[in-house]
Amino acid sequence: MRRDRFILAATLAAIFSADFYFILLPKLRSIGRTPGHSCTCAPKNVTLPSHGGLATPSLSNGTSVPLLDGTTAEPDDGGSKLVKLFAHPLYNIQTPPLGPEERLVQAEQLIEYYKKKVSRWERHMKLYSHVSALTNITVIHHEMTYDPDASWLKFHLGINRYALYSRDDPAVLKLLKDMQTMTVVSADYTQDEKVLKGACDCTQVVKPSGHHLKLALKMNDFAKAMFKPMRQQRDQETPEDFFYFVDFQRHNAEIAAFHLDRILDFRRVPPVAGRLVNVTGEILHVTYNEDLRAVFFISPANNTCFFAKCLYMCKTEYAVCGSPDLLEGSLSAYLPSLSLAPRISIPNPWIRSYTFTGREEWEVNPFFCDTIKQQYPYNSGNRLLNIIDMAIFDFLMGNMDRHHYEIFTKFGDEGFLLHLDNARGFGKHSRDEMTILAPLSQCCMVKRSTLLRLQLLARSDYRLSDVMRESLKGDPLWPILTEPHLLALDRRLQKVLRVVQHCVRRLGRDEVITKDFKSTPTSQTATDMNSVR
């Protein structure tokens, strides 16, 4: 009897202790908390430096926020988490009025380029018509439309020093819809595959782009989009024995990366939409490239298939096939022509070894960042902070294939990094590759605004997986990610915050959490810039 009383008393004591620790104690702490220790995500604590172009937060007057399917929803306590997120002050920080130097291209310049494209297309059509009549090749000709208000033109005109598009830019929503529905009038290999000319070195560990089956599709308003077909089912993980540099490129990863980039408020990924493409009517019958026409065939299952032009890949087992003609794929909006807006590609300091056995210095030297901080352009300005932003973005996706990054030359050292080619993300939901976070863990620096948004997305009312799930529902190929991939985002986000927390404990808050804009000495000359190129 005494034994039973003892067990009962012990049980009641354990229950009381748990209630006190998990319920009563947090409430007492919140009551006694001083204003200086309030949540860093609270609107009153949102203060970003005005230096460099970002002003203090200013909420827009609208009560509704546009979603990616073109609709709007009213934010309320039980409503859309995505709407609530974009209504938060952190997502309503206003940039100053943009002058010509802050815009990537000017309207007159872009319209002139557009007119030249129209003239060139008309000349080519006359030539193709003549050649097809002589060779008895049938190519479907679609009527083209010159539209000075085309969504892709508006998107290009909206690119500025701070991002590829503004938070409330209606042209992005229109462009996504256009890429999903507009008539495809021409299909061709992308420019980098044309450079290969089918000549590939089979001894290379990293295969050229021809391995990845990407095509350039032109719409009837002269918009261009890069098409990446479905190569892997959504519920398939990258095999454990695969190296990151021979992994498949996934169309759904490109789509999800655009949505994640937008939710993180980086806005450095061009708009991407999913689409069911008729590979016969929208590729084979509209291409004027004989090399592309030659790689089409009908499979034993009576499906239309095609494969890459690269010689070592010219095998039917590497083909992608429609069902019988329809094939899922991602369409990524093209950026302005390099003749209008030059870009340079720069090796990532944390580039991986693209060999089976090699290792890079950062993988063996924990003080690697100290060396990088002494080198141009990482010794001043925001370049290193932008690299860390990119590493966080890649870690959340599980993308290990960030060997280079690109910037617009017009904006110089203070321009943002373009987050291009994200198709090797979202390959493994069961593994978190911590080495992707090496720039953050080694440099122990993070932008204040980036950290505030990460903390916000870690809260239950703005949970990252929930807002991603909601955002992706606007794509016609939904579901884009499986549930394990969505939940992996929350788990990885917590790991990013723990890395930052560890850095703060070691170095102090002021050393780790930095201003969004760091000044660059004006004496840094173009000679340094040319040395990087």
Short mmCIF file of C-alpha atoms in Angstrom, two decimals:
data_model
loop_
_atom_site.label_atom_id
_atom_site.label_comp_id
_atom_site.label_asym_id
_atom_site.label_seq_id
_atom_site.Cartn_x
_atom_site.Cartn_y
_atom_site.Cartn_z
CA MET A 1 0.00 0.00 0.00
CA ARG A 2 2.82 2.36 0.89
CA ARG A 3 4.50 1.48 -2.40
CA ASP A 4 1.34 2.53 -4.35
CA ARG A 5 1.16 5.83 -2.47
CA PHE A 6 4.79 6.52 -3.24
CA ILE A 7 4.27 5.86 -6.96
CA LEU A 8 1.18 8.10 -7.00
CA ALA A 9 3.03 10.91 -5.24
CA ALA A 10 5.99 10.62 -7.62
CA THR A 11 3.68 10.75 -10.64
CA LEU A 12 1.87 13.86 -9.39
CA ALA A 13 5.19 15.55 -8.64
CA ALA A 14 6.43 14.82 -12.18
CA ILE A 15 3.24 16.22 -13.72
CA PHE A 16 3.46 19.39 -11.61
CA SER A 17 7.14 19.85 -12.52
CA ALA A 18 6.35 19.53 -16.22
CA ASP A 19 3.49 22.03 -15.97
CA PHE A 20 5.68 24.47 -14.09
CA TYR A 21 8.63 24.19 -16.50
CA PHE A 22 6.76 24.22 -19.81
CA ILE A 23 3.69 26.37 -18.99
CA LEU A 24 3.95 28.48 -15.84
CA LEU A 25 7.62 29.43 -16.08
CA PRO A 26 7.44 30.75 -19.71
CA LYS A 27 4.39 32.84 -18.75
CA LEU A 28 6.17 34.32 -15.76
CA ARG A 29 9.18 35.13 -17.93
CA SER A 30 7.01 36.83 -20.55
CA ILE A 31 5.32 38.94 -17.85
CA GLY A 32 8.62 40.07 -16.40
CA ARG A 33 10.34 40.60 -19.74
CA THR A 34 11.56 44.12 -20.36
CA PRO A 35 10.83 45.95 -23.64
CA GLY A 36 14.46 45.61 -24.64
CA HIS A 37 14.12 41.85 -24.76
CA SER A 38 11.07 41.70 -26.96
CA CYS A 39 10.91 39.42 -30.00
CA THR A 40 13.30 40.46 -32.73
CA CYS A 41 10.56 39.74 -35.26
CA ALA A 42 8.20 42.35 -33.83
CA PRO A 43 7.48 45.25 -36.18
CA LYS A 44 8.75 47.89 -33.73
CA ASN A 45 12.21 46.32 -33.80
CA VAL A 46 12.51 46.33 -37.59
CA THR A 47 15.24 48.88 -38.24
CA LEU A 48 17.41 48.56 -41.30
CA PRO A 49 20.09 51.07 -42.23
CA SER A 50 19.08 53.62 -44.84
CA HIS A 51 22.63 53.63 -46.20
CA GLY A 52 22.89 52.11 -49.64
CA GLY A 53 19.28 52.50 -50.69
CA LEU A 54 17.08 50.63 -48.20
CA ALA A 55 14.78 52.88 -46.22
CA THR A 56 13.07 52.08 -42.95
CA PRO A 57 10.04 49.79 -43.21
CA SER A 58 6.89 51.29 -44.64
CA LEU A 59 3.71 49.25 -44.94
CA SER A 60 1.85 49.46 -48.22
CA ASN A 61 -1.66 50.87 -48.06
CA GLY A 62 -3.29 47.84 -49.65
CA THR A 63 -5.05 45.28 -47.49
CA SER A 64 -4.67 42.42 -49.96
CA VAL A 65 -1.54 40.76 -51.30
CA PRO A 66 -1.26 39.24 -54.80
CA LEU A 67 -0.63 35.51 -54.91
CA LEU A 68 1.23 33.74 -57.70
CA ASP A 69 -1.96 32.41 -59.26
CA GLY A 70 -3.08 36.01 -59.84
CA THR A 71 -5.70 36.06 -57.06
CA THR A 72 -5.69 38.06 -53.84
CA ALA A 73 -6.60 37.08 -50.32
CA GLU A 74 -7.40 39.06 -47.22
CA PRO A 75 -4.97 38.55 -44.32
CA ASP A 76 -6.64 37.52 -41.07
CA ASP A 77 -5.77 35.43 -38.06
CA GLY A 78 -7.20 32.22 -39.48
CA GLY A 79 -6.41 32.86 -43.14
CA SER A 80 -3.51 32.63 -45.50
CA LYS A 81 -0.08 32.40 -43.89
CA LEU A 82 1.50 33.52 -47.16
CA VAL A 83 -0.59 36.68 -47.22
CA LYS A 84 0.26 37.38 -43.58
CA LEU A 85 3.95 36.88 -44.37
CA PHE A 86 3.95 39.36 -47.26
CA ALA A 87 1.98 41.85 -45.16
CA HIS A 88 4.67 41.80 -42.46
CA PRO A 89 6.84 44.95 -42.21
CA LEU A 90 9.94 42.94 -43.13
CA TYR A 91 8.37 42.36 -46.54
CA ASN A 92 7.30 45.95 -47.02
CA ILE A 93 10.63 47.75 -46.80
CA GLN A 94 10.50 50.43 -49.45
CA THR A 95 13.36 51.23 -51.80
CA PRO A 96 13.90 54.85 -52.85
CA PRO A 97 12.75 56.09 -56.27
CA LEU A 98 14.81 54.40 -58.98
CA GLY A 99 16.78 56.58 -61.36
CA PRO A 100 18.30 55.47 -64.69
CA GLU A 101 21.50 54.29 -63.02
CA GLU A 102 19.57 52.02 -60.67
CA ARG A 103 17.68 50.32 -63.52
CA LEU A 104 19.32 47.59 -65.58
CA VAL A 105 17.92 48.64 -68.95
CA GLN A 106 16.06 51.70 -70.23
CA ALA A 107 12.69 51.51 -72.00
CA GLU A 108 13.90 53.10 -75.24
CA GLN A 109 16.89 50.78 -75.36
CA LEU A 110 14.75 47.69 -74.81
CA ILE A 111 12.06 48.67 -77.35
CA GLU A 112 14.73 49.26 -79.98
CA TYR A 113 16.17 45.80 -79.29
CA TYR A 114 12.65 44.33 -79.49
CA LYS A 115 12.06 45.88 -82.93
CA LYS A 116 15.34 44.42 -84.17
CA LYS A 117 14.22 40.98 -82.97
CA VAL A 118 10.98 41.35 -84.93
CA SER A 119 12.85 42.34 -88.11
CA ARG A 120 15.33 39.50 -87.71
CA TRP A 121 12.50 36.99 -87.18
CA GLU A 122 10.72 38.15 -90.35
CA ARG A 123 13.92 37.77 -92.39
CA HIS A 124 14.55 34.32 -90.98
CA MET A 125 10.99 33.20 -91.71
CA LYS A 126 11.37 34.11 -95.37
CA LEU A 127 14.59 32.12 -95.52
CA TYR A 128 13.14 29.12 -93.68
CA SER A 129 10.08 29.08 -95.93
CA HIS A 130 12.30 28.95 -98.98
CA VAL A 131 14.53 26.21 -97.55
CA SER A 132 11.63 24.08 -96.29
CA ALA A 133 10.03 24.23 -99.75
CA LEU A 134 13.22 22.90 -101.31
CA THR A 135 13.83 20.18 -98.70
CA ASN A 136 10.20 19.15 -98.19
CA ILE A 137 10.43 19.76 -94.42
CA THR A 138 7.22 20.74 -92.69
CA VAL A 139 7.49 23.39 -89.99
CA ILE A 140 4.40 24.97 -88.44
CA HIS A 141 4.46 28.75 -88.69
CA HIS A 142 2.62 30.71 -86.00
CA GLU A 143 1.66 34.35 -86.18
CA MET A 144 3.89 36.56 -84.06
CA THR A 145 2.67 39.60 -82.14
CA TYR A 146 4.56 42.81 -81.47
CA ASP A 147 3.37 43.93 -78.04
CA PRO A 148 5.18 46.83 -76.34
CA ASP A 149 3.30 45.93 -73.14
CA ALA A 150 4.43 42.29 -73.13
CA SER A 151 5.00 40.85 -69.66
CA TRP A 152 8.59 39.81 -70.43
CA LEU A 153 9.40 43.40 -71.43
CA LYS A 154 7.88 44.69 -68.20
CA PHE A 155 9.90 42.13 -66.23
CA HIS A 156 13.14 43.23 -67.90
CA LEU A 157 12.33 46.89 -67.28
CA GLY A 158 11.71 46.14 -63.59
CA ILE A 159 15.18 44.72 -62.92
CA ASN A 160 17.12 47.14 -60.73
CA ARG A 161 20.13 47.41 -58.46
CA TYR A 162 18.37 45.66 -55.58
CA ALA A 163 16.51 42.71 -57.10
CA LEU A 164 15.16 41.14 -60.27
CA TYR A 165 11.66 42.34 -59.48
CA SER A 166 9.79 44.33 -56.85
CA ARG A 167 7.63 42.59 -54.28
CA ASP A 168 4.36 43.75 -55.80
CA ASP A 169 5.32 43.76 -59.48
CA PRO A 170 2.22 42.66 -61.46
CA ALA A 171 4.43 41.88 -64.49
CA VAL A 172 5.85 38.84 -62.69
CA LEU A 173 2.40 37.34 -62.12
CA LYS A 174 1.48 38.02 -65.76
CA LEU A 175 4.75 36.53 -66.99
CA LEU A 176 4.19 33.33 -65.02
CA LYS A 177 0.72 33.00 -66.56
CA ASP A 178 2.03 33.75 -70.05
CA MET A 179 4.75 31.10 -69.82
CA GLN A 180 2.10 28.57 -68.82
CA THR A 181 -0.33 29.35 -71.63
CA MET A 182 1.20 31.24 -74.58
CA THR A 183 1.77 29.60 -77.94
CA VAL A 184 5.27 28.21 -78.50
CA VAL A 185 6.43 29.30 -81.97
CA SER A 186 10.03 28.08 -81.96
CA ALA A 187 12.26 25.58 -80.14
CA ASP A 188 16.03 25.34 -80.23
CA TYR A 189 19.04 24.30 -78.22
CA THR A 190 20.25 26.80 -75.65
CA GLN A 191 23.27 28.88 -76.59
CA ASP A 192 25.71 26.97 -74.37
CA GLU A 193 24.71 23.68 -76.00
CA LYS A 194 25.18 25.18 -79.44
CA VAL A 195 28.76 26.06 -78.46
CA LEU A 196 29.41 22.37 -77.81
CA LYS A 197 28.40 21.50 -81.39
CA GLY A 198 27.85 17.94 -80.27
CA ALA A 199 31.53 17.42 -79.45
CA CYS A 200 31.85 16.10 -75.90
CA ASP A 201 34.78 14.60 -74.04
CA CYS A 202 33.65 11.27 -72.57
CA THR A 203 36.56 11.36 -70.09
CA GLN A 204 35.13 14.42 -68.33
CA VAL A 205 33.68 13.73 -64.90
CA VAL A 206 31.40 16.76 -65.11
CA LYS A 207 29.34 16.46 -68.24
CA PRO A 208 28.62 19.56 -70.33
CA SER A 209 25.19 21.08 -70.45
CA GLY A 210 24.11 18.85 -73.33
CA HIS A 211 23.63 16.12 -70.71
CA HIS A 212 20.73 17.99 -69.20
CA LEU A 213 18.27 18.32 -72.09
CA LYS A 214 17.37 21.97 -71.83
CA LEU A 215 15.83 23.89 -74.69
CA ALA A 216 15.08 27.52 -75.52
CA LEU A 217 11.40 28.06 -76.33
CA LYS A 218 10.12 31.23 -77.97
CA MET A 219 6.54 32.44 -77.44
CA ASN A 220 4.35 34.32 -79.92
CA ASP A 221 5.16 37.69 -78.31
CA PHE A 222 8.94 37.02 -78.64
CA ALA A 223 9.35 36.03 -75.00
CA LYS A 224 11.95 33.33 -74.40
CA ALA A 225 12.01 30.69 -71.69
CA MET A 226 14.39 27.84 -70.86
CA PHE A 227 12.62 24.49 -70.81
CA LYS A 228 13.89 21.71 -68.55
CA PRO A 229 11.91 18.48 -68.89
CA MET A 230 10.97 16.11 -66.11
CA ARG A 231 13.73 13.55 -65.56
CA GLN A 232 12.82 12.19 -62.12
CA GLN A 233 9.60 11.44 -60.26
CA ARG A 234 8.87 13.69 -57.28
CA ASP A 235 8.99 10.86 -54.75
CA GLN A 236 12.43 9.69 -55.91
CA GLU A 237 15.48 10.71 -53.92
CA THR A 238 18.95 11.06 -55.37
CA PRO A 239 20.68 7.68 -54.87
CA GLU A 240 23.21 7.63 -52.04
CA ASP A 241 26.05 6.64 -54.38
CA PHE A 242 25.50 9.58 -56.75
CA PHE A 243 28.02 12.42 -56.74
CA TYR A 244 26.40 15.85 -56.77
CA PHE A 245 27.93 16.66 -60.14
CA VAL A 246 26.29 13.72 -61.95
CA ASP A 247 22.89 14.13 -60.32
CA PHE A 248 19.77 14.69 -62.42
CA GLN A 249 18.52 18.19 -63.03
CA ARG A 250 14.97 18.33 -61.72
CA HIS A 251 12.31 20.56 -63.28
CA ASN A 252 10.36 20.76 -60.02
CA ALA A 253 13.48 21.98 -58.21
CA GLU A 254 13.68 24.96 -60.57
CA ILE A 255 10.04 25.80 -59.84
CA ALA A 256 10.41 25.38 -56.07
CA ALA A 257 13.63 27.42 -56.02
CA PHE A 258 11.83 30.44 -57.50
CA HIS A 259 9.14 30.25 -54.82
CA LEU A 260 11.68 29.77 -52.00
CA ASP A 261 13.77 32.69 -53.24
CA ARG A 262 10.65 34.89 -53.27
CA ILE A 263 9.61 33.78 -49.77
CA LEU A 264 13.11 34.57 -48.45
CA ASP A 265 12.68 37.98 -50.13
CA PHE A 266 15.92 37.65 -52.09
CA ARG A 267 14.19 37.94 -55.48
CA ARG A 268 17.31 36.81 -57.33
CA VAL A 269 15.80 33.87 -59.26
CA PRO A 270 14.07 34.70 -62.58
CA PRO A 271 10.37 33.73 -62.68
CA VAL A 272 9.81 29.99 -63.23
CA ALA A 273 6.54 28.25 -64.08
CA GLY A 274 5.58 24.64 -64.65
CA ARG A 275 3.94 23.58 -67.90
CA LEU A 276 2.76 20.48 -69.71
CA VAL A 277 4.47 20.70 -73.11
CA ASN A 278 3.41 18.80 -76.19
CA VAL A 279 6.81 17.61 -77.40
CA THR A 280 5.48 16.95 -80.90
CA GLY A 281 3.46 20.09 -81.52
CA GLU A 282 5.47 22.54 -79.38
CA ILE A 283 9.02 21.32 -80.00
CA LEU A 284 9.41 18.96 -82.97
CA HIS A 285 6.99 20.71 -85.32
CA VAL A 286 8.23 24.23 -84.54
CA THR A 287 12.00 23.75 -84.50
CA TYR A 288 14.14 24.92 -87.38
CA ASN A 289 17.22 23.13 -86.03
CA GLU A 290 17.94 19.93 -87.93
CA ASP A 291 20.12 18.58 -85.11
CA LEU A 292 17.19 18.87 -82.72
CA ARG A 293 14.74 17.28 -85.14
CA ALA A 294 17.14 14.36 -85.59
CA VAL A 295 17.02 13.26 -81.93
CA PHE A 296 13.26 12.61 -81.87
CA PHE A 297 11.90 9.08 -82.10
CA ILE A 298 8.84 7.01 -81.22
CA SER A 299 9.36 4.56 -78.36
CA PRO A 300 8.03 0.96 -78.31
CA ALA A 301 5.23 2.27 -76.07
CA ASN A 302 4.28 4.69 -78.86
CA ASN A 303 5.46 7.75 -76.90
CA THR A 304 7.31 10.65 -78.52
CA CYS A 305 10.84 10.93 -77.10
CA PHE A 306 14.01 12.90 -77.64
CA PHE A 307 17.52 12.91 -76.21
CA ALA A 308 20.51 15.22 -75.94
CA LYS A 309 22.75 15.99 -78.90
CA CYS A 310 25.99 15.21 -77.05
CA LEU A 311 27.66 12.17 -78.63
CA TYR A 312 28.06 10.08 -75.48
CA MET A 313 24.40 10.69 -74.66
CA CYS A 314 22.98 9.82 -78.09
CA LYS A 315 21.25 6.74 -76.77
CA THR A 316 17.57 6.06 -76.37
CA GLU A 317 17.98 5.00 -72.73
CA TYR A 318 18.89 8.60 -71.84
CA ALA A 319 15.83 10.04 -73.60
CA VAL A 320 12.83 11.79 -72.08
CA CYS A 321 9.42 10.82 -73.36
CA GLY A 322 5.96 12.31 -73.48
CA SER A 323 2.83 10.43 -72.54
CA PRO A 324 2.31 9.99 -75.43
CA ASP A 325 3.20 13.59 -76.34
CA LEU A 326 2.70 15.57 -73.13
CA LEU A 327 5.74 16.12 -70.94
CA GLU A 328 6.11 18.07 -67.70
CA GLY A 329 8.79 20.71 -67.53
CA SER A 330 9.86 24.01 -66.02
CA LEU A 331 9.98 27.25 -67.98
CA SER A 332 12.45 29.84 -66.69
CA ALA A 333 12.17 33.38 -68.00
CA TYR A 334 15.20 34.61 -69.88
CA LEU A 335 17.12 37.62 -68.60
CA PRO A 336 17.86 40.54 -70.96
CA SER A 337 20.29 39.79 -73.76
CA LEU A 338 23.97 40.00 -72.88
CA SER A 339 24.33 42.70 -75.53
CA LEU A 340 21.90 44.85 -73.51
CA ALA A 341 22.84 43.81 -69.98
CA PRO A 342 26.25 42.13 -69.77
CA ARG A 343 26.84 39.65 -66.97
CA ILE A 344 30.01 38.03 -65.71
CA SER A 345 30.38 34.57 -64.21
CA ILE A 346 32.66 34.36 -61.17
CA PRO A 347 33.89 31.16 -59.45
CA ASN A 348 32.38 30.60 -56.05
CA PRO A 349 35.14 30.79 -53.40
CA TRP A 350 33.49 27.74 -51.80
CA ILE A 351 33.49 25.79 -55.06
CA ARG A 352 33.53 22.02 -54.64
CA SER A 353 35.99 19.61 -56.17
CA TYR A 354 34.43 18.20 -59.31
CA THR A 355 36.48 15.02 -59.14
CA PHE A 356 35.92 11.72 -57.37
CA THR A 357 38.76 12.15 -54.85
CA GLY A 358 39.83 15.81 -54.74
CA ARG A 359 39.10 18.29 -51.95
CA GLU A 360 39.19 22.07 -52.00
CA GLU A 361 41.01 24.24 -49.45
CA TRP A 362 37.83 25.33 -47.66
CA GLU A 363 37.04 21.67 -46.95
CA VAL A 364 40.24 21.16 -44.97
CA ASN A 365 41.01 24.66 -43.66
CA PRO A 366 38.53 25.95 -41.03
CA PHE A 367 40.11 29.43 -41.29
CA PHE A 368 39.58 29.64 -45.05
CA CYS A 369 37.24 32.63 -44.69
CA ASP A 370 40.01 34.70 -43.08
CA THR A 371 41.90 34.42 -46.36
CA ILE A 372 38.85 35.24 -48.46
CA LYS A 373 38.15 38.37 -46.39
CA GLN A 374 41.51 39.78 -47.47
CA GLN A 375 40.81 39.33 -51.19
CA TYR A 376 38.95 41.56 -53.61
CA PRO A 377 35.97 41.80 -53.94
CA TYR A 378 35.24 40.13 -50.59
CA ASN A 379 37.32 42.54 -48.50
CA SER A 380 34.69 45.29 -48.64
CA GLY A 381 31.10 45.90 -49.62
CA ASN A 382 28.37 43.27 -49.64
CA ARG A 383 29.75 40.54 -51.88
CA LEU A 384 30.66 38.18 -49.04
CA LEU A 385 27.32 38.77 -47.33
CA ASN A 386 25.56 37.95 -50.60
CA ILE A 387 27.60 34.74 -50.88
CA ILE A 388 26.35 33.79 -47.40
CA ASP A 389 22.76 34.57 -48.44
CA MET A 390 23.25 32.25 -51.40
CA ALA A 391 24.69 29.50 -49.17
CA ILE A 392 21.63 29.68 -46.89
CA PHE A 393 19.37 29.49 -49.93
CA ASP A 394 21.28 26.46 -51.27
CA PHE A 395 21.33 24.70 -47.90
CA LEU A 396 17.56 24.94 -47.55
CA MET A 397 17.24 23.29 -50.98
CA GLY A 398 20.10 20.84 -50.51
CA ASN A 399 21.85 22.20 -53.62
CA MET A 400 25.57 21.31 -53.67
CA ASP A 401 26.19 22.43 -57.26
CA ARG A 402 26.93 26.16 -56.87
CA HIS A 403 30.29 26.33 -58.63
CA HIS A 404 29.86 29.86 -60.09
CA TYR A 405 27.65 32.87 -59.60
CA GLU A 406 26.76 35.71 -61.95
CA ILE A 407 26.34 39.45 -61.51
CA PHE A 408 25.26 42.27 -63.80
CA THR A 409 28.31 44.33 -64.69
CA LYS A 410 26.33 47.58 -64.65
CA PHE A 411 25.82 47.41 -60.90
CA GLY A 412 29.44 46.58 -60.11
CA ASP A 413 30.51 45.26 -56.73
CA GLU A 414 27.32 46.37 -54.97
CA GLY A 415 25.01 44.45 -57.28
CA PHE A 416 23.17 41.33 -56.11
CA LEU A 417 24.13 37.79 -57.08
CA LEU A 418 21.91 35.93 -59.51
CA HIS A 419 20.64 32.60 -58.18
CA LEU A 420 20.58 30.70 -61.48
CA ASP A 421 20.50 26.96 -62.29
CA ASN A 422 18.84 25.47 -59.22
CA ALA A 423 17.75 22.17 -60.77
CA ARG A 424 20.01 20.05 -58.54
CA GLY A 425 18.22 21.15 -55.41
CA PHE A 426 15.59 19.14 -53.56
CA GLY A 427 17.26 15.83 -54.37
CA LYS A 428 17.45 14.40 -50.84
CA HIS A 429 14.96 15.26 -48.13
CA SER A 430 16.45 12.76 -45.67
CA ARG A 431 19.95 14.31 -45.59
CA ASP A 432 21.06 17.80 -44.60
CA GLU A 433 24.43 18.59 -46.17
CA MET A 434 26.00 20.91 -43.58
CA THR A 435 29.03 21.66 -45.76
CA ILE A 436 26.80 23.85 -47.94
CA LEU A 437 26.68 26.26 -44.98
CA ALA A 438 30.49 26.58 -44.87
CA PRO A 439 30.42 30.30 -45.87
CA LEU A 440 28.15 31.02 -42.89
CA SER A 441 29.85 28.76 -40.36
CA GLN A 442 33.40 29.80 -41.32
CA CYS A 443 32.80 33.55 -41.76
CA CYS A 444 30.24 33.90 -38.94
CA MET A 445 28.48 36.80 -40.68
CA VAL A 446 24.88 37.27 -41.72
CA LYS A 447 22.77 40.20 -42.87
CA ARG A 448 20.42 41.54 -40.25
CA SER A 449 17.43 41.46 -42.62
CA THR A 450 18.19 37.87 -43.67
CA LEU A 451 18.34 36.74 -40.06
CA LEU A 452 15.11 38.55 -39.15
CA ARG A 453 13.27 36.84 -42.01
CA LEU A 454 14.67 33.43 -41.09
CA GLN A 455 13.52 33.93 -37.51
CA LEU A 456 10.10 34.97 -38.76
CA LEU A 457 9.81 31.86 -40.97
CA ALA A 458 10.71 29.68 -37.98
CA ARG A 459 7.58 30.82 -36.12
CA SER A 460 4.49 28.63 -36.30
CA ASP A 461 2.28 31.39 -37.73
CA TYR A 462 4.71 31.95 -40.62
CA ARG A 463 6.19 28.43 -40.85
CA LEU A 464 8.41 28.04 -43.91
CA SER A 465 6.95 24.70 -45.00
CA ASP A 466 3.41 26.09 -44.77
CA VAL A 467 4.04 29.22 -46.82
CA MET A 468 6.01 27.20 -49.39
CA ARG A 469 3.18 24.70 -49.69
CA GLU A 470 0.69 27.52 -50.17
CA SER A 471 2.85 29.37 -52.68
CA LEU A 472 3.49 26.26 -54.79
CA LYS A 473 -0.25 25.59 -55.09
CA GLY A 474 -0.39 28.42 -57.62
CA ASP A 475 1.63 26.39 -60.13
CA PRO A 476 -0.30 24.21 -62.62
CA LEU A 477 1.99 21.22 -61.96
CA TRP A 478 1.16 21.17 -58.24
CA PRO A 479 2.16 19.32 -56.13
CA ILE A 480 5.70 20.49 -56.88
CA LEU A 481 7.40 19.04 -53.77
CA THR A 482 6.51 16.01 -51.70
CA GLU A 483 5.67 16.49 -48.04
CA PRO A 484 9.07 15.19 -46.79
CA HIS A 485 10.84 17.89 -48.85
CA LEU A 486 8.59 20.59 -47.38
CA LEU A 487 9.19 19.40 -43.82
CA ALA A 488 12.93 19.26 -44.50
CA LEU A 489 12.82 23.03 -45.05
CA ASP A 490 11.74 23.57 -41.42
CA ARG A 491 14.41 21.24 -40.09
CA ARG A 492 17.16 22.91 -42.12
CA LEU A 493 15.98 26.37 -41.15
CA GLN A 494 16.48 25.46 -37.48
CA LYS A 495 20.00 24.30 -38.28
CA VAL A 496 20.81 27.61 -39.97
CA LEU A 497 19.61 29.49 -36.90
CA ARG A 498 21.69 27.24 -34.64
CA VAL A 499 24.82 28.00 -36.68
CA VAL A 500 24.13 31.73 -36.27
CA GLN A 501 23.49 31.24 -32.56
CA HIS A 502 26.79 29.42 -32.16
CA CYS A 503 28.61 32.26 -33.94
CA VAL A 504 26.95 34.86 -31.70
CA ARG A 505 27.99 32.98 -28.57
CA ARG A 506 31.56 32.76 -29.82
CA LEU A 507 32.08 36.23 -31.31
CA GLY A 508 29.25 38.42 -30.04
CA ARG A 509 26.13 39.77 -31.73
CA ASP A 510 27.75 42.91 -33.15
CA GLU A 511 30.44 40.89 -34.95
CA VAL A 512 28.04 38.40 -36.50
CA ILE A 513 24.85 40.32 -37.37
CA THR A 514 25.79 43.04 -39.84
CA LYS A 515 24.21 45.90 -41.69
CA ASP A 516 22.63 45.03 -45.01
CA PHE A 517 24.80 47.54 -46.83
CA LYS A 518 28.48 47.94 -46.12
CA SER A 519 30.30 50.80 -47.75
CA THR A 520 32.80 50.14 -50.50
CA PRO A 521 35.77 52.50 -50.73
CA THR A 522 35.52 54.64 -53.86
CA SER A 523 39.25 54.12 -54.39
CA GLN A 524 38.53 50.50 -55.37
CA THR A 525 39.21 50.90 -59.05
CA ALA A 526 38.07 49.14 -62.17
CA THR A 527 41.48 47.45 -62.29
CA ASP A 528 40.39 45.20 -59.43
CA MET A 529 37.13 44.44 -61.22
CA ASN A 530 38.97 43.44 -64.37
CA SER A 531 41.26 41.14 -62.40
CA VAL A 532 38.23 39.17 -61.20
CA ARG A 533 36.79 38.89 -64.70
#
